[in-house]
mmCIF file of C-alpha atoms and ligand atoms in Angstrom:
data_model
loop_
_atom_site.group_PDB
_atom_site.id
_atom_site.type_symbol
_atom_site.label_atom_id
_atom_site.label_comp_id
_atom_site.label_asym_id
_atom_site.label_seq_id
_atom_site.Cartn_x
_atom_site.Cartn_y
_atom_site.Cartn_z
ATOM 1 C CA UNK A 1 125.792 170.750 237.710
ATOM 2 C CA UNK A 2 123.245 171.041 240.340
ATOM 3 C CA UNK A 3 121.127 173.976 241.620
ATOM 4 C CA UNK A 4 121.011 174.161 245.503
ATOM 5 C CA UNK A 5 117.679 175.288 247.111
ATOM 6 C CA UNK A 6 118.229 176.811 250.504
ATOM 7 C CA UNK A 7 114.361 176.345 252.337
ATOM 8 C CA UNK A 8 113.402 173.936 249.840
ATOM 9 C CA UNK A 9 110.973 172.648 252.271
ATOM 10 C CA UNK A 10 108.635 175.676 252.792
ATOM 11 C CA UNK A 11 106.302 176.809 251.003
ATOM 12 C CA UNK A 12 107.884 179.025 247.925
ATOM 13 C CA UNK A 13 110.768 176.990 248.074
ATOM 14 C CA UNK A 14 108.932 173.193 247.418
ATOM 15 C CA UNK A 15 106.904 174.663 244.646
ATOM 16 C CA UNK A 16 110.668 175.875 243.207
ATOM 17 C CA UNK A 17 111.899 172.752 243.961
ATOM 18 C CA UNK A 18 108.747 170.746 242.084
ATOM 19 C CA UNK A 19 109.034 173.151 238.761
ATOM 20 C CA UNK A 20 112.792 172.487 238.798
ATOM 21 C CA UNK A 21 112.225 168.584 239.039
ATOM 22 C CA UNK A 22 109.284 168.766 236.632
ATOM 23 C CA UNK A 23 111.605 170.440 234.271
ATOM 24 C CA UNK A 24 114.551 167.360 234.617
ATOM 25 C CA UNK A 25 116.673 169.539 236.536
ATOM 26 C CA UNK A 26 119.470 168.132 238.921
ATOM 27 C CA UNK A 27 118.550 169.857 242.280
ATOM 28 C CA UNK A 28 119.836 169.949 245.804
ATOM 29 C CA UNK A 29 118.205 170.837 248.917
ATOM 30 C CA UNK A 30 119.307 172.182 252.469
ATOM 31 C CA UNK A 31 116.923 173.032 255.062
ATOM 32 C CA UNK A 32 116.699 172.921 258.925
ATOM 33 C CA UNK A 33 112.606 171.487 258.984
ATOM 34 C CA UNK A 34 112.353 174.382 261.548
ATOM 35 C CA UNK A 35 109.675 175.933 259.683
ATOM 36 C CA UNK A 36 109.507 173.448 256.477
ATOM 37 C CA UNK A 37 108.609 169.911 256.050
ATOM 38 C CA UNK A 38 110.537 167.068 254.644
ATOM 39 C CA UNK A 39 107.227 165.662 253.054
ATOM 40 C CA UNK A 40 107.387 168.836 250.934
ATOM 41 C CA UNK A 41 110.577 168.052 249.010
ATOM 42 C CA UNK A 42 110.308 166.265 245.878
ATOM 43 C CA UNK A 43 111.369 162.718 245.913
ATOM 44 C CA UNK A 44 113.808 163.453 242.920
ATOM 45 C CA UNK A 45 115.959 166.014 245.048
ATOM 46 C CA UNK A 46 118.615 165.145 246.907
ATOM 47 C CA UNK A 47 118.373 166.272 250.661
ATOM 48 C CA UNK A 48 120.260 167.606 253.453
ATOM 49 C CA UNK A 49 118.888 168.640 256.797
ATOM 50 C CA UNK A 50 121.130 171.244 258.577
ATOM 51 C CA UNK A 51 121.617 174.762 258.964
ATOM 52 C CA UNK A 52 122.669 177.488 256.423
ATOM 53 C CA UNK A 53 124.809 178.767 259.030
ATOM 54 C CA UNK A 54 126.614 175.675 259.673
ATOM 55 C CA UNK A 55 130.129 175.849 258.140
ATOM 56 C CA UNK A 56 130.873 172.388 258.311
ATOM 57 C CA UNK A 57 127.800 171.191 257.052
ATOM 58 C CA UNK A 58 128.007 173.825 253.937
ATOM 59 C CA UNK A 59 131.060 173.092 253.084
ATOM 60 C CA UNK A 60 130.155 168.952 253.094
ATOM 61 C CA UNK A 61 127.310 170.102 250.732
ATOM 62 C CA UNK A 62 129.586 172.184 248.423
ATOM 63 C CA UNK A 63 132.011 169.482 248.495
ATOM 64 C CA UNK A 64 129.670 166.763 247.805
ATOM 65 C CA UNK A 65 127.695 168.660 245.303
ATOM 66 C CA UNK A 66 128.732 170.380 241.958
ATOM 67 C CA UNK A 67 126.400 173.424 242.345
ATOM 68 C CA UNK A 68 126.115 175.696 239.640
ATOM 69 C CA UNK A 69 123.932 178.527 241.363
ATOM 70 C CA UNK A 70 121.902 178.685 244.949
ATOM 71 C CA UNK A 71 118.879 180.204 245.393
ATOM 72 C CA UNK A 72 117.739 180.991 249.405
ATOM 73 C CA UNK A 73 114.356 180.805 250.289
ATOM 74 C CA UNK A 74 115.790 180.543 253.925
ATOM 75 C CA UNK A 75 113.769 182.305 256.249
ATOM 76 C CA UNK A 76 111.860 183.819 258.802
ATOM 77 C CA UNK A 77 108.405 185.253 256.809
ATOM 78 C CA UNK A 78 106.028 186.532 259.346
ATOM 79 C CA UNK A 79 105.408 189.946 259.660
ATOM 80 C CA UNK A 80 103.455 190.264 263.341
ATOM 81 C CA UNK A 81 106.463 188.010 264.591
ATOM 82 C CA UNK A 82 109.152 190.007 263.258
ATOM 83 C CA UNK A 83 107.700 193.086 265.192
ATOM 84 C CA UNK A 84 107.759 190.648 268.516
ATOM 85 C CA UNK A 85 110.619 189.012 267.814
ATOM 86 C CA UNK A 86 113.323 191.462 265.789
ATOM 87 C CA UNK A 87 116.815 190.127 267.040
ATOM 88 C CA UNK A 88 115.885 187.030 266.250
ATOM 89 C CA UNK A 89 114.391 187.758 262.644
ATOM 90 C CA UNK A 90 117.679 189.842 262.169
ATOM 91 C CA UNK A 91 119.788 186.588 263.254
ATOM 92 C CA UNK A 92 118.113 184.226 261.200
ATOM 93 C CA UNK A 93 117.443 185.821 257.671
ATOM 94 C CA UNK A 94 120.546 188.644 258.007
ATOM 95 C CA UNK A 95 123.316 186.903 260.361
ATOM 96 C CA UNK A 96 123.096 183.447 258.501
ATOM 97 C CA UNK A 97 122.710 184.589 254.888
ATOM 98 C CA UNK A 98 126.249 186.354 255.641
ATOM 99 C CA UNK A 99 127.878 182.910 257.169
ATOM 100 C CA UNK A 100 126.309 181.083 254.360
ATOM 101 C CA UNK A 101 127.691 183.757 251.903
ATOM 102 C CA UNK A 102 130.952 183.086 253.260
ATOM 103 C CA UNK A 103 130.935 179.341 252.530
ATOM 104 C CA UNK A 104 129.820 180.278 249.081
ATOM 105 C CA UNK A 105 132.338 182.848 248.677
ATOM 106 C CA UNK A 106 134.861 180.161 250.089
ATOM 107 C CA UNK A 107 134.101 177.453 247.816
ATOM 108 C CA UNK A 108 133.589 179.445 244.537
ATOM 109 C CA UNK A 109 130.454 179.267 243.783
ATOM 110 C CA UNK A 110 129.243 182.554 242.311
ATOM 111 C CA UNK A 111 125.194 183.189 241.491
ATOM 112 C CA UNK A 112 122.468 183.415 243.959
ATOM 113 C CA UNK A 113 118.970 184.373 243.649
ATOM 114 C CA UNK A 114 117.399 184.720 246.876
ATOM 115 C CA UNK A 115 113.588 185.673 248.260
ATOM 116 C CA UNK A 116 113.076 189.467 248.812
ATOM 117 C CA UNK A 117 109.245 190.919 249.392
ATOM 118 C CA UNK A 118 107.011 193.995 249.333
ATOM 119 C CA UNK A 119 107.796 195.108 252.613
ATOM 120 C CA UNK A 120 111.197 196.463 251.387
ATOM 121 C CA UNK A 121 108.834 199.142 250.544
ATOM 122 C CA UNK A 122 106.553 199.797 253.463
ATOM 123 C CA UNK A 123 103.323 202.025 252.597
ATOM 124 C CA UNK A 124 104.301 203.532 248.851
ATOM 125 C CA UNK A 125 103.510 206.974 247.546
ATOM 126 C CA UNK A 126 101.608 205.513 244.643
ATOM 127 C CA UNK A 127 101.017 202.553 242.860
ATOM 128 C CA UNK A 128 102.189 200.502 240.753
ATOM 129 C CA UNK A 129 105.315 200.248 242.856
ATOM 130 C CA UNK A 130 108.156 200.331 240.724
ATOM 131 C CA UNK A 131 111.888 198.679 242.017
ATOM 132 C CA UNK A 132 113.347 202.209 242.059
ATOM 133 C CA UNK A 133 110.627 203.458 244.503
ATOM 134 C CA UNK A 134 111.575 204.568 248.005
ATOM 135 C CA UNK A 135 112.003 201.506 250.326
ATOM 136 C CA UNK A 136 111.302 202.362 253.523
ATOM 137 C CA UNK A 137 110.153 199.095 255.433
ATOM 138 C CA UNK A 138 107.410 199.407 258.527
ATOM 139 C CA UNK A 139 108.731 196.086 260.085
ATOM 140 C CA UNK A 140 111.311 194.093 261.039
ATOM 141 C CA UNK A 141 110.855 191.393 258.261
ATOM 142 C CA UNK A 142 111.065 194.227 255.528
ATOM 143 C CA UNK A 143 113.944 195.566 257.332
ATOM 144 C CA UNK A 144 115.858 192.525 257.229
ATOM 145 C CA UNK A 145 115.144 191.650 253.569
ATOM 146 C CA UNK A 146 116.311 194.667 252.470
ATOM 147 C CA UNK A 147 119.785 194.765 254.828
ATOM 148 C CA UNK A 148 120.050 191.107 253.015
ATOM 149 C CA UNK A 149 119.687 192.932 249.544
ATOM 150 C CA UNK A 150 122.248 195.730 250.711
ATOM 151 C CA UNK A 151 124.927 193.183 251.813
ATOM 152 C CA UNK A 152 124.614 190.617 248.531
ATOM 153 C CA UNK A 153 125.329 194.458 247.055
ATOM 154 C CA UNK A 154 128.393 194.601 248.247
ATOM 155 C CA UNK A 155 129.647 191.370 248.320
ATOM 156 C CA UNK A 156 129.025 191.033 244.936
ATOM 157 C CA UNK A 157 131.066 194.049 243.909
ATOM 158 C CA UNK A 158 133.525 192.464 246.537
ATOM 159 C CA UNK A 159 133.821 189.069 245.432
ATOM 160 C CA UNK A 160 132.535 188.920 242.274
ATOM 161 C CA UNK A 161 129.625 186.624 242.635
ATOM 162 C CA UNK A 162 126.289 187.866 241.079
ATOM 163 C CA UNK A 163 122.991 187.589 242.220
ATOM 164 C CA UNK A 164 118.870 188.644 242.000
ATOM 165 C CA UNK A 165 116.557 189.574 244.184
ATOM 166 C CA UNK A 166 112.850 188.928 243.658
ATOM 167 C CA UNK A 167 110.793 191.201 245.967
ATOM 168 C CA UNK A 168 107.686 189.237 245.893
ATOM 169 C CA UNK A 169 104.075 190.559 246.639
ATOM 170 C CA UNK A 170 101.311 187.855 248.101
ATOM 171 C CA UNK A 171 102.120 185.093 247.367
ATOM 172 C CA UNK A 172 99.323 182.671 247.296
ATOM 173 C CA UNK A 173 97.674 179.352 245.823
ATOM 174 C CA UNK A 174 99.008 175.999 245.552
ATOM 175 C CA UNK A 175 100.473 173.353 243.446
ATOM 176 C CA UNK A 176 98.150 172.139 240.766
ATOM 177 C CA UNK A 177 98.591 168.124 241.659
ATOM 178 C CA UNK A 178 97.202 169.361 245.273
ATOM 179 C CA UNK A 179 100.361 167.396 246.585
ATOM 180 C CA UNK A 180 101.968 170.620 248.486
ATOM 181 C CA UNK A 181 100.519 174.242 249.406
ATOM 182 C CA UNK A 182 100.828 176.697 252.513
ATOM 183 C CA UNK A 183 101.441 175.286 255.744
ATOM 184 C CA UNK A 184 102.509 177.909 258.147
ATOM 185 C CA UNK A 185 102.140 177.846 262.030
ATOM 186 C CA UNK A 186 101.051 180.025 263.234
ATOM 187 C CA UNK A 187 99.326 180.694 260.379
ATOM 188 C CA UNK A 188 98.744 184.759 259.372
ATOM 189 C CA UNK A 189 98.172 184.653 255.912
ATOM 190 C CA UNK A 190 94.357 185.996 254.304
ATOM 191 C CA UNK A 191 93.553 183.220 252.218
ATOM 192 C CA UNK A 192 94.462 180.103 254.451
ATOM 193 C CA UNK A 193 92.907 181.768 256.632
ATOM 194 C CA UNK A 194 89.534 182.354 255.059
ATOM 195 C CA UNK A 195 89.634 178.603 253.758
ATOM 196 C CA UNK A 196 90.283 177.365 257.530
ATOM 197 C CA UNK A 197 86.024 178.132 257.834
ATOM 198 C CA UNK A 198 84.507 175.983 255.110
ATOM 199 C CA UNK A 199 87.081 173.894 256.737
ATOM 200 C CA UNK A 200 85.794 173.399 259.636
ATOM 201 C CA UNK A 201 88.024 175.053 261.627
ATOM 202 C CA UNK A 202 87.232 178.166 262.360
ATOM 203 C CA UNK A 203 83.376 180.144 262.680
ATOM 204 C CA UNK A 204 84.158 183.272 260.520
ATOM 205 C CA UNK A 205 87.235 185.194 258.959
ATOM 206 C CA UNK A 206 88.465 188.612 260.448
ATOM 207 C CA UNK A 207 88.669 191.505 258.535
ATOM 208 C CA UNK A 208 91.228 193.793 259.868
ATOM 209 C CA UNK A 209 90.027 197.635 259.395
ATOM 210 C CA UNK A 210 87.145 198.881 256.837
ATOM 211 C CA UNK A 211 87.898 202.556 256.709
ATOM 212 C CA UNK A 212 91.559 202.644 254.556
ATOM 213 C CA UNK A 213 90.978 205.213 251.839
ATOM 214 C CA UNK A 214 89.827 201.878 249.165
ATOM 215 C CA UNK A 215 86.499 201.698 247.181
ATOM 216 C CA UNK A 216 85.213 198.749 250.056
ATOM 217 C CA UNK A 217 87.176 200.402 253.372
ATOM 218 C CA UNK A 218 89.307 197.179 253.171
ATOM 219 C CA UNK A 219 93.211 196.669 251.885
ATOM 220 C CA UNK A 220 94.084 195.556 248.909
ATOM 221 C CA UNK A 221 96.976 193.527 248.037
ATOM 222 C CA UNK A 222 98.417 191.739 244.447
ATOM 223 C CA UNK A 223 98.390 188.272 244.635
ATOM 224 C CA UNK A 224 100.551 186.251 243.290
ATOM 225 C CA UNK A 225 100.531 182.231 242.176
ATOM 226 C CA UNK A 226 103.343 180.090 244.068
ATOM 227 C CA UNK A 227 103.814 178.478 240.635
ATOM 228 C CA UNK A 228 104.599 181.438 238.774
ATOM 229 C CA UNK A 229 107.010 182.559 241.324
ATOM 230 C CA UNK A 230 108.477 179.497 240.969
ATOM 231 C CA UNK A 231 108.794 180.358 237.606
ATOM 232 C CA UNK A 232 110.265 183.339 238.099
ATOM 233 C CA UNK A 233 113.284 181.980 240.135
ATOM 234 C CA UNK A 234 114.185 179.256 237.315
ATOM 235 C CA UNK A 235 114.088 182.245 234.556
ATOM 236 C CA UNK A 236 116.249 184.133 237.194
ATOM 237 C CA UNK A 237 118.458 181.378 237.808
ATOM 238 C CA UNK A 238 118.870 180.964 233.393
ATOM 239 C CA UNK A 239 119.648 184.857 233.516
ATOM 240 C CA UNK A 240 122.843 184.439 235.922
ATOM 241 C CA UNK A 241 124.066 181.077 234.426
ATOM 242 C CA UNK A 242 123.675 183.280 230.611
ATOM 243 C CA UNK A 243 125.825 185.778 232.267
ATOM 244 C CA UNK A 244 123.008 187.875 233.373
ATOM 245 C CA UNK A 245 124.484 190.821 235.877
ATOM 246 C CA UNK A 246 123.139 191.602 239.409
ATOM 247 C CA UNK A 247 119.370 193.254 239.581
ATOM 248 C CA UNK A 248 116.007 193.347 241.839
ATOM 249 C CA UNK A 249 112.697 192.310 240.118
ATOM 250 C CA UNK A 250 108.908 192.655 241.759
ATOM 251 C CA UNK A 251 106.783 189.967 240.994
ATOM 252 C CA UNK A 252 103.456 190.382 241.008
ATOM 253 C CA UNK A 253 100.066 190.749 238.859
ATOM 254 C CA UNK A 254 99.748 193.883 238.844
ATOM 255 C CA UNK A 255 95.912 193.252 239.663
ATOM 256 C CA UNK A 256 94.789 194.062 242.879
ATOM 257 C CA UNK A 257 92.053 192.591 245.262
ATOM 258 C CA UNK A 258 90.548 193.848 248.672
ATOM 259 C CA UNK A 259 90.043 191.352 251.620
ATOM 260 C CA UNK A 260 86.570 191.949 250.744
ATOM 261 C CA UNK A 261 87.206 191.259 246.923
ATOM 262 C CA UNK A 262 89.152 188.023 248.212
ATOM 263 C CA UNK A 263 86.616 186.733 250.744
ATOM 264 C CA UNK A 264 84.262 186.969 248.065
ATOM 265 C CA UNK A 265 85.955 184.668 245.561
ATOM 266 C CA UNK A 266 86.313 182.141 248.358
ATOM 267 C CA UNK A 267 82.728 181.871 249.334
ATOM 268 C CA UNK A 268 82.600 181.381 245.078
ATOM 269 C CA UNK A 269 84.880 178.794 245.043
ATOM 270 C CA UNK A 270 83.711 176.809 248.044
ATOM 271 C CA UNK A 271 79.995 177.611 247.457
ATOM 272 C CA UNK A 272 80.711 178.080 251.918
ATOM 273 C CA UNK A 273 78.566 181.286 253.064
ATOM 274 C CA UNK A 274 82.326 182.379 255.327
ATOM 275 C CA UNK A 275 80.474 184.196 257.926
ATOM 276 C CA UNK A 276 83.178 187.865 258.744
ATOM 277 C CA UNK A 277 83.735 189.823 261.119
ATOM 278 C CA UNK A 278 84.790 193.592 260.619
ATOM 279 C CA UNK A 279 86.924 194.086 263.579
ATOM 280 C CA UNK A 280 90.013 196.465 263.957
ATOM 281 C CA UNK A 281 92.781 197.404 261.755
ATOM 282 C CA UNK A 282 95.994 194.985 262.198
ATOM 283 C CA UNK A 283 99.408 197.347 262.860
ATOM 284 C CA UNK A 284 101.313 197.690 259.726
ATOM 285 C CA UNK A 285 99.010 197.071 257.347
ATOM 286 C CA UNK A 286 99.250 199.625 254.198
ATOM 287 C CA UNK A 287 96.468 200.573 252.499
ATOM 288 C CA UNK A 288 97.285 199.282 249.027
ATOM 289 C CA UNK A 289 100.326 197.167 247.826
ATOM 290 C CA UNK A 290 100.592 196.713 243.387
ATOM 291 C CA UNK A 291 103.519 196.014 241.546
ATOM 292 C CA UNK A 292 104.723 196.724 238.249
ATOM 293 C CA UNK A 293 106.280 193.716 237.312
ATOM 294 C CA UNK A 294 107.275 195.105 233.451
ATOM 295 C CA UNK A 295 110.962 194.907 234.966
ATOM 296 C CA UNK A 296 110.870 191.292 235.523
ATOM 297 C CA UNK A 297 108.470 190.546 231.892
ATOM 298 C CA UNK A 298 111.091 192.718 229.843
ATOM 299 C CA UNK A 299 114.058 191.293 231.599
ATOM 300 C CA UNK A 300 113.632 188.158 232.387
ATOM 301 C CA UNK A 301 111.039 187.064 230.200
ATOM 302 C CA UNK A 302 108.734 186.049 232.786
ATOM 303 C CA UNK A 303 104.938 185.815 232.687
ATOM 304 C CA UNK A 304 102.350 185.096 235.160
ATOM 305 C CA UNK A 305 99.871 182.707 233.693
ATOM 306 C CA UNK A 306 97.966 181.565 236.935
ATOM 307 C CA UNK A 307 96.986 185.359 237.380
ATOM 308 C CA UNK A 308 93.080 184.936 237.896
ATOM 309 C CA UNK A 309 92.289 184.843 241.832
ATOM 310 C CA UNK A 310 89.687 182.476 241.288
ATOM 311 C CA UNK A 311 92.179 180.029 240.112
ATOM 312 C CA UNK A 312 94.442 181.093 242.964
ATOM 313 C CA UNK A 313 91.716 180.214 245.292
ATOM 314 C CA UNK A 314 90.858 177.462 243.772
ATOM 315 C CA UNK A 315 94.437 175.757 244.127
ATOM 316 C CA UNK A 316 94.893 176.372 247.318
ATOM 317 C CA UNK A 317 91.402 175.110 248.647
ATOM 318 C CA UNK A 318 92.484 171.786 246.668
ATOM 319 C CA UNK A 319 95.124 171.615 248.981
ATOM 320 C CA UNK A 320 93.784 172.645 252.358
ATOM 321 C CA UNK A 321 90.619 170.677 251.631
ATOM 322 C CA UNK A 322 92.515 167.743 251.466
ATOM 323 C CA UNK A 323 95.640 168.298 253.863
ATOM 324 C CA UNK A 324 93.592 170.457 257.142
ATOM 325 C CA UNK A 325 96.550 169.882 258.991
ATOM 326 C CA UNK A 326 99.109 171.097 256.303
ATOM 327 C CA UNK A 327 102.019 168.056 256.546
ATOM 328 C CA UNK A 328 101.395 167.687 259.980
ATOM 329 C CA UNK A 329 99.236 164.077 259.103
HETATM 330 N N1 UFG B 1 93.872 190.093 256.681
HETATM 331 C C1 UFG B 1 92.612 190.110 257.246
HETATM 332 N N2 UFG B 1 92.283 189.085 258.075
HETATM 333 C C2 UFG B 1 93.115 188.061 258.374
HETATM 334 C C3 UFG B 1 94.412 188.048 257.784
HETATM 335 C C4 UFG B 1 94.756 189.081 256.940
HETATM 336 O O1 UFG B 1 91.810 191.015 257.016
HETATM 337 O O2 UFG B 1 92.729 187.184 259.162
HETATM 338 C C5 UFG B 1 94.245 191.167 255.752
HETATM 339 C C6 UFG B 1 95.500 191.903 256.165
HETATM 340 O O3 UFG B 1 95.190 192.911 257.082
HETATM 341 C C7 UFG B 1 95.996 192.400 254.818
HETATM 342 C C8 UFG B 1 95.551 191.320 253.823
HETATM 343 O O4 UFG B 1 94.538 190.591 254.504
HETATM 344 O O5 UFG B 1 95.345 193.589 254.490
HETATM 345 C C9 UFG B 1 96.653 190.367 253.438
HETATM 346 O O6 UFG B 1 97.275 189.912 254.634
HETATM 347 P P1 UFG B 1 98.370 188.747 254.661
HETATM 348 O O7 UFG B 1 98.771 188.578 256.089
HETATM 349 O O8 UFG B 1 97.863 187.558 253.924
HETATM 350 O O9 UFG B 1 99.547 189.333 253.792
HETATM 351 P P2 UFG B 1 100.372 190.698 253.964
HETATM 352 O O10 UFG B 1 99.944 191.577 252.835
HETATM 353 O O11 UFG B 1 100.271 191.263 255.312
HETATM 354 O O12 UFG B 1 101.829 190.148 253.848
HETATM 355 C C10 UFG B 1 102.322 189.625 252.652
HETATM 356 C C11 UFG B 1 103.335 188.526 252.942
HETATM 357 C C12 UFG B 1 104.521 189.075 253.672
HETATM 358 C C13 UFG B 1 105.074 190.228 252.899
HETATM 359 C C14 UFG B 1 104.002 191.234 252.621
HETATM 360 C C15 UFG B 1 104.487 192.332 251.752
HETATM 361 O O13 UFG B 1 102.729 187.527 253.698
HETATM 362 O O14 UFG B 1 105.507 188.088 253.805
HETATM 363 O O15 UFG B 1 102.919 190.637 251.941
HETATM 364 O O16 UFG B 1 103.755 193.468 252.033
HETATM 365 F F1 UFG B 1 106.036 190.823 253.601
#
């Protein structure tokens, strides 16, 4: 039986797809290439290009395929963009999970584990942030992620399929073999962002606001390797297939870093000086975002071994050193 990676061409979704093929697993992939690239997918998975929304094409997949369990990476991921762009955000990661449920429902196929993220929350009371905290999402991405979460709710309690959600915090870094990383466009993200001046490519990094209530004025944030996420969504996947039952899991550190903190560690890594800038705070941005991730260690058994940022940082400038134009060479 084979597990089918919605979005195996993006960024958390290749890495998944790379540990699962590493590990001699059979694996399937759908994706659109909207926002993912066919040179991400491992050459040992067997691709399809089309749309999770597309009933035909679902149903050729489920018919071709014997898939054991999906897991949906599937989506639209940037914040700013979801605040300029909501209906569409809502359409893409809310309207097409539910047609896609429906083929899944349709054809029998019963586990799913699918990307959720730290925005469910929006700006928490305190921290750690622990999964029965208040979610109360400050954008349209976090709004949709959790309205996904709601509806796999009750469709599983509907249909009997069961499923996890893994509200991720920043993720970050890069495959160790420096053969995939981050490639987003435009791209939003801190530390691709910071790497994009020893680079070449841009002068100096912005840092969005230095007066939130933090030791250095700037936010901090837990982030997390790619590969142990990718982790994470294999031990999830072994969970539902043991007979695991329906739950949310953060995954994180539980180690946080300022922008200040992370620009820092790249200038370290890259022995670049990475002129900033101290300009004004971005909308939306909460002060401080931690998880506890003891949910998903006692659970699930999973452990973040990648969890120094210097390493972080270190993987991903192997990868943007080397591919400056992401896949687009
Ligand atoms: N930042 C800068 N300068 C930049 C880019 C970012 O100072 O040029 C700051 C941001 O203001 C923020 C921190 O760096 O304080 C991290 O920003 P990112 O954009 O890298 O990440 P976010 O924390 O905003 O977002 C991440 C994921 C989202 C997810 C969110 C959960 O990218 O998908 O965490 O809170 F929703």
């Amino acid at each position: 039986m084979a597990i089918l990676i919605l979005g195996g061409a993006g960024y958390i979704g290749s890495h998944t797809v790379y540990a699962l093929c590493e590990g001699g697993r059979d694996v399937v992939v759908v994706d659109n290439l909207e926002t993912g690239f066919a040179a991400a997918i491992h050459p040992n998975a067997r691709f399809y290009k089309g749309d999770i929304s597309d009933k035909n094409f679902i149903n050729g997949v489920f018919q071709k395929e014997k898939i054991s369990s999906v897991i949906h990476f599937a989506a639209y991921s940037l914040v700013g963009e979801s605040v300029t762009r909501p209906l569409e955000y809502y359409e893409n990661n809310l309207c097409k999970t539910r047609d896609f449920l429906a083929c899944m429902v349709a054809n029998g196929v019963d586990k799913i584990v699918f990307s959720s993220t730290a925005a469910t929350y929006g700006e928490p009371d305190e921290v750690p942030i622990m999964e029965d905290d208040r979610t109360q999402p400050a954008n349209p991405y976090g709004e949709t992620k959790l309205a996904m979460e709601k509806m796999f709710h009750w469709v599983a309690e509907a249909h009997g399929i069961r499923y996890v959600s893994l509200r991720y915090f920043n993720a970050s870094g890069a495959h160790e073999s420096g053969k995939i990383g981050e490639a987003h466009n435009p791209e939003s993200h801190l530390i691709p962002l910071i790497l994009q001046v020893p680079n070449g490519q841009s002068e100096y990094i912005s840092i969005f606001g230095n007066d939130y209530p933090t030791a250095d004025g700037t936010c901090i944030r837990d982030y997390i390797h790619v590969t142990d996420l990718a982790t994470a969504h294999i031990l999830a996947v072994d969970y539902l297939e043991k007979g695991g039952k329906s739950d949310i899991f953060n995954l994180g550190n539980g180690v946080g870093f300022s922008v200040k903190e992370v620009v820092d560690t790249a200038r370290k890594v890259t022995g670049h000086p990475i002129p900033q800038k101290e300009v004004e705070r971005r909308g939306g941005d909460p002060a401080k975002l931690i998880a506890s991730s003891q949910k998903a260690v006692k659970i699930l058994g999973w452990r973040p071994t990648h969890d120094s940022l210097e390493e972080i940082i270190s993987s991903a400038w192997k990868w943007h050193k080397h591919h400056p134009k992401g896949f687009q060479e």
